[in-house]
GROMACS .gro file of C-alpha atoms in nm:
model
  140
    1MET     CA    1  -2.272  -4.503  -2.500
    2VAL     CA    2  -2.402  -4.759  -2.746
    3THR     CA    3  -2.524  -4.626  -3.076
    4GLN     CA    4  -2.796  -4.811  -3.251
    5THR     CA    5  -2.794  -4.836  -3.624
    6LYS     CA    6  -3.093  -4.894  -3.843
    7PRO     CA    7  -3.120  -5.249  -3.965
    8ALA     CA    8  -3.054  -5.288  -4.335
    9ALA     CA    9  -3.370  -5.269  -4.539
   10LYS     CA   10  -3.490  -5.605  -4.665
   11PRO     CA   11  -3.448  -5.635  -5.039
   12LYS     CA   12  -3.766  -5.668  -5.239
   13LEU     CA   13  -3.813  -6.015  -5.388
   14TYR     CA   14  -3.920  -6.078  -5.747
   15PRO     CA   15  -4.048  -6.423  -5.846
   16GLY     CA   16  -4.002  -6.611  -6.170
   17ALA     CA   17  -4.123  -6.957  -6.271
   18ARG     CA   18  -4.106  -7.200  -6.562
   19LYS     CA   19  -4.234  -7.560  -6.556
   20THR     CA   20  -4.115  -7.688  -6.217
   21SER     CA   21  -3.836  -7.431  -6.171
   22ARG     CA   22  -3.877  -7.143  -5.931
   23ALA     CA   23  -3.650  -6.838  -5.908
   24THR     CA   24  -3.646  -6.545  -5.668
   25ALA     CA   25  -3.442  -6.230  -5.734
   26ALA     CA   26  -3.345  -5.998  -5.449
   27LEU     CA   27  -3.266  -5.645  -5.571
   28THR     CA   28  -3.037  -5.413  -5.374
   29LEU     CA   29  -2.846  -5.096  -5.454
   30GLY     CA   30  -2.496  -5.179  -5.570
   31LYS     CA   31  -2.250  -5.191  -5.858
   32GLY     CA   32  -2.425  -5.417  -6.107
   33ARG     CA   33  -2.326  -5.759  -5.977
   34ILE     CA   34  -2.559  -6.046  -6.060
   35ARG     CA   35  -2.520  -6.378  -5.876
   36VAL     CA   36  -2.723  -6.692  -5.941
   37ASN     CA   37  -2.711  -6.934  -5.647
   38GLY     CA   38  -2.396  -6.753  -5.530
   39VAL     CA   39  -2.217  -6.785  -5.868
   40PRO     CA   40  -2.152  -6.472  -6.079
   41LEU     CA   41  -2.371  -6.475  -6.388
   42GLU     CA   42  -2.071  -6.413  -6.614
   43VAL     CA   43  -1.926  -6.759  -6.534
   44TRP     CA   44  -2.256  -6.953  -6.520
   45GLN     CA   45  -2.252  -7.279  -6.719
   46PRO     CA   46  -2.384  -7.394  -6.966
   47GLU     CA   47  -2.334  -7.097  -7.195
   48VAL     CA   48  -2.678  -7.128  -7.359
   49ALA     CA   49  -2.846  -7.082  -7.021
   50ARG     CA   50  -2.617  -6.789  -6.935
   51LEU     CA   51  -2.702  -6.611  -7.261
   52HIS     CA   52  -3.070  -6.666  -7.193
   53MET     CA   53  -3.040  -6.510  -6.846
   54MET     CA   54  -2.834  -6.219  -6.984
   55ALA     CA   55  -3.111  -6.114  -7.230
   56PRO     CA   56  -3.308  -5.891  -6.987
   57VAL     CA   57  -2.978  -5.747  -6.859
   58ALA     CA   58  -2.884  -5.644  -7.214
   59ILE     CA   59  -3.226  -5.487  -7.270
   60VAL     CA   60  -3.209  -5.262  -6.960
   61GLY     CA   61  -2.864  -5.124  -7.048
   62GLU     CA   62  -2.725  -4.870  -6.800
   63LEU     CA   63  -2.980  -4.949  -6.529
   64ARG     CA   64  -2.781  -5.264  -6.450
   65GLU     CA   65  -2.494  -5.061  -6.304
   66LYS     CA   66  -2.711  -4.924  -6.020
   67TYR     CA   67  -2.838  -5.250  -5.870
   68ASP     CA   68  -2.708  -5.585  -5.749
   69LEU     CA   69  -2.920  -5.897  -5.799
   70ASP     CA   70  -2.901  -6.216  -5.596
   71ILE     CA   71  -3.106  -6.490  -5.759
   72SER     CA   72  -3.185  -6.825  -5.605
   73VAL     CA   73  -3.310  -7.094  -5.844
   74ALA     CA   74  -3.432  -7.446  -5.767
   75GLY     CA   75  -3.614  -7.728  -5.942
   76GLY     CA   76  -3.641  -7.840  -6.302
   77GLY     CA   77  -3.366  -7.860  -6.562
   78PHE     CA   78  -3.098  -7.609  -6.651
   79MET     CA   79  -3.296  -7.435  -6.929
   80SER     CA   80  -3.609  -7.420  -6.718
   81GLN     CA   81  -3.401  -7.262  -6.441
   82ALA     CA   82  -3.257  -7.014  -6.692
   83ASP     CA   83  -3.610  -6.914  -6.802
   84ALA     CA   84  -3.723  -6.868  -6.442
   85ALA     CA   85  -3.414  -6.662  -6.355
   86ALA     CA   86  -3.457  -6.445  -6.668
   87MET     CA   87  -3.817  -6.376  -6.569
   88SER     CA   88  -3.720  -6.274  -6.215
   89ILE     CA   89  -3.440  -6.048  -6.349
   90ALA     CA   90  -3.678  -5.881  -6.594
   91ARG     CA   91  -3.942  -5.823  -6.327
   92ALA     CA   92  -3.685  -5.677  -6.086
   93TYR     CA   93  -3.553  -5.424  -6.335
   94LEU     CA   94  -3.900  -5.338  -6.463
   95ASP     CA   95  -4.012  -5.244  -6.111
   96GLN     CA   96  -3.735  -4.981  -6.093
   97VAL     CA   97  -3.837  -4.796  -6.411
   98LYS     CA   98  -4.124  -4.553  -6.452
   99GLY     CA   99  -4.303  -4.562  -6.785
  100ALA     CA  100  -4.384  -4.837  -7.032
  101SER     CA  101  -4.090  -4.818  -7.273
  102LEU     CA  102  -3.885  -5.091  -7.100
  103LYS     CA  103  -4.189  -5.315  -7.072
  104GLU     CA  104  -4.253  -5.276  -7.445
  105ARG     CA  105  -3.890  -5.356  -7.531
  106MET     CA  106  -3.894  -5.670  -7.317
  107ALA     CA  107  -4.226  -5.784  -7.463
  108ALA     CA  108  -4.094  -5.726  -7.814
  109TYR     CA  109  -3.784  -5.935  -7.739
  110ASN     CA  110  -3.964  -6.223  -7.563
  111LYS     CA  111  -4.323  -6.208  -7.440
  112TYR     CA  112  -4.254  -6.478  -7.179
  113LEU     CA  113  -4.002  -6.261  -6.989
  114LEU     CA  114  -4.282  -6.090  -6.797
  115ALA     CA  115  -4.595  -6.302  -6.833
  116GLY     CA  116  -4.458  -6.654  -6.804
  117ASP     CA  117  -4.499  -6.961  -7.021
  118PRO     CA  118  -4.803  -7.172  -6.928
  119ARG     CA  119  -4.691  -7.492  -7.101
  120GLN     CA  120  -4.639  -7.796  -6.880
  121THR     CA  121  -4.556  -8.158  -6.950
  122GLU     CA  122  -4.854  -8.376  -7.028
  123PRO     CA  123  -4.928  -8.647  -6.770
  124LYS     CA  124  -4.880  -9.013  -6.858
  125LYS     CA  125  -5.187  -9.216  -6.948
  126PHE     CA  126  -5.259  -9.587  -6.910
  127GLY     CA  127  -5.189  -9.830  -7.196
  128GLY     CA  128  -4.847  -9.701  -7.292
  129PRO     CA  129  -4.504  -9.594  -7.170
  130GLY     CA  130  -4.570  -9.220  -7.196
  131ALA     CA  131  -4.825  -8.945  -7.242
  132ARG     CA  132  -4.894  -9.019  -7.610
  133ARG     CA  133  -4.692  -9.323  -7.711
  134ARG     CA  134  -4.869  -9.657  -7.748
  135ARG     CA  135  -4.772 -10.007  -7.855
  136GLN     CA  136  -4.770 -10.042  -8.234
  137LYS     CA  137  -5.021 -10.272  -8.399
  138SER     CA  138  -4.939 -10.499  -8.692
  139TYR     CA  139  -5.213 -10.586  -8.938
  140ARG     CA  140  -5.029 -10.859  -9.134
   0.00000   0.00000   0.00000
């Protein structure tokens, strides 16, 4: 007799974005492991980006030990990816907590962890090599 097992529940996905970087965190019950593109967060390089992604983990405290996070990040530079991943981590943990205390702590630490940062690069204009730079004029 063949026994059928229930398929594993799909993990809920939490998005994060910054400039052109996009991150998606998948939250599952586990032991507190966090992997970014398959690499454990504790060995992620460069260190500045790792510390930035660890900020929401430090804010939640003991809640980290109950859940595993698998984050996939693409696009942009390494700091933009770190911002996007930090946002997806914060949103994933915030969804697991009832009450507003964690949301207030995250907003007090960095308001862009939950809401996002709307700043983008300015497009290039004609008459110069960049968005603002122009050829200098000499009046002598």
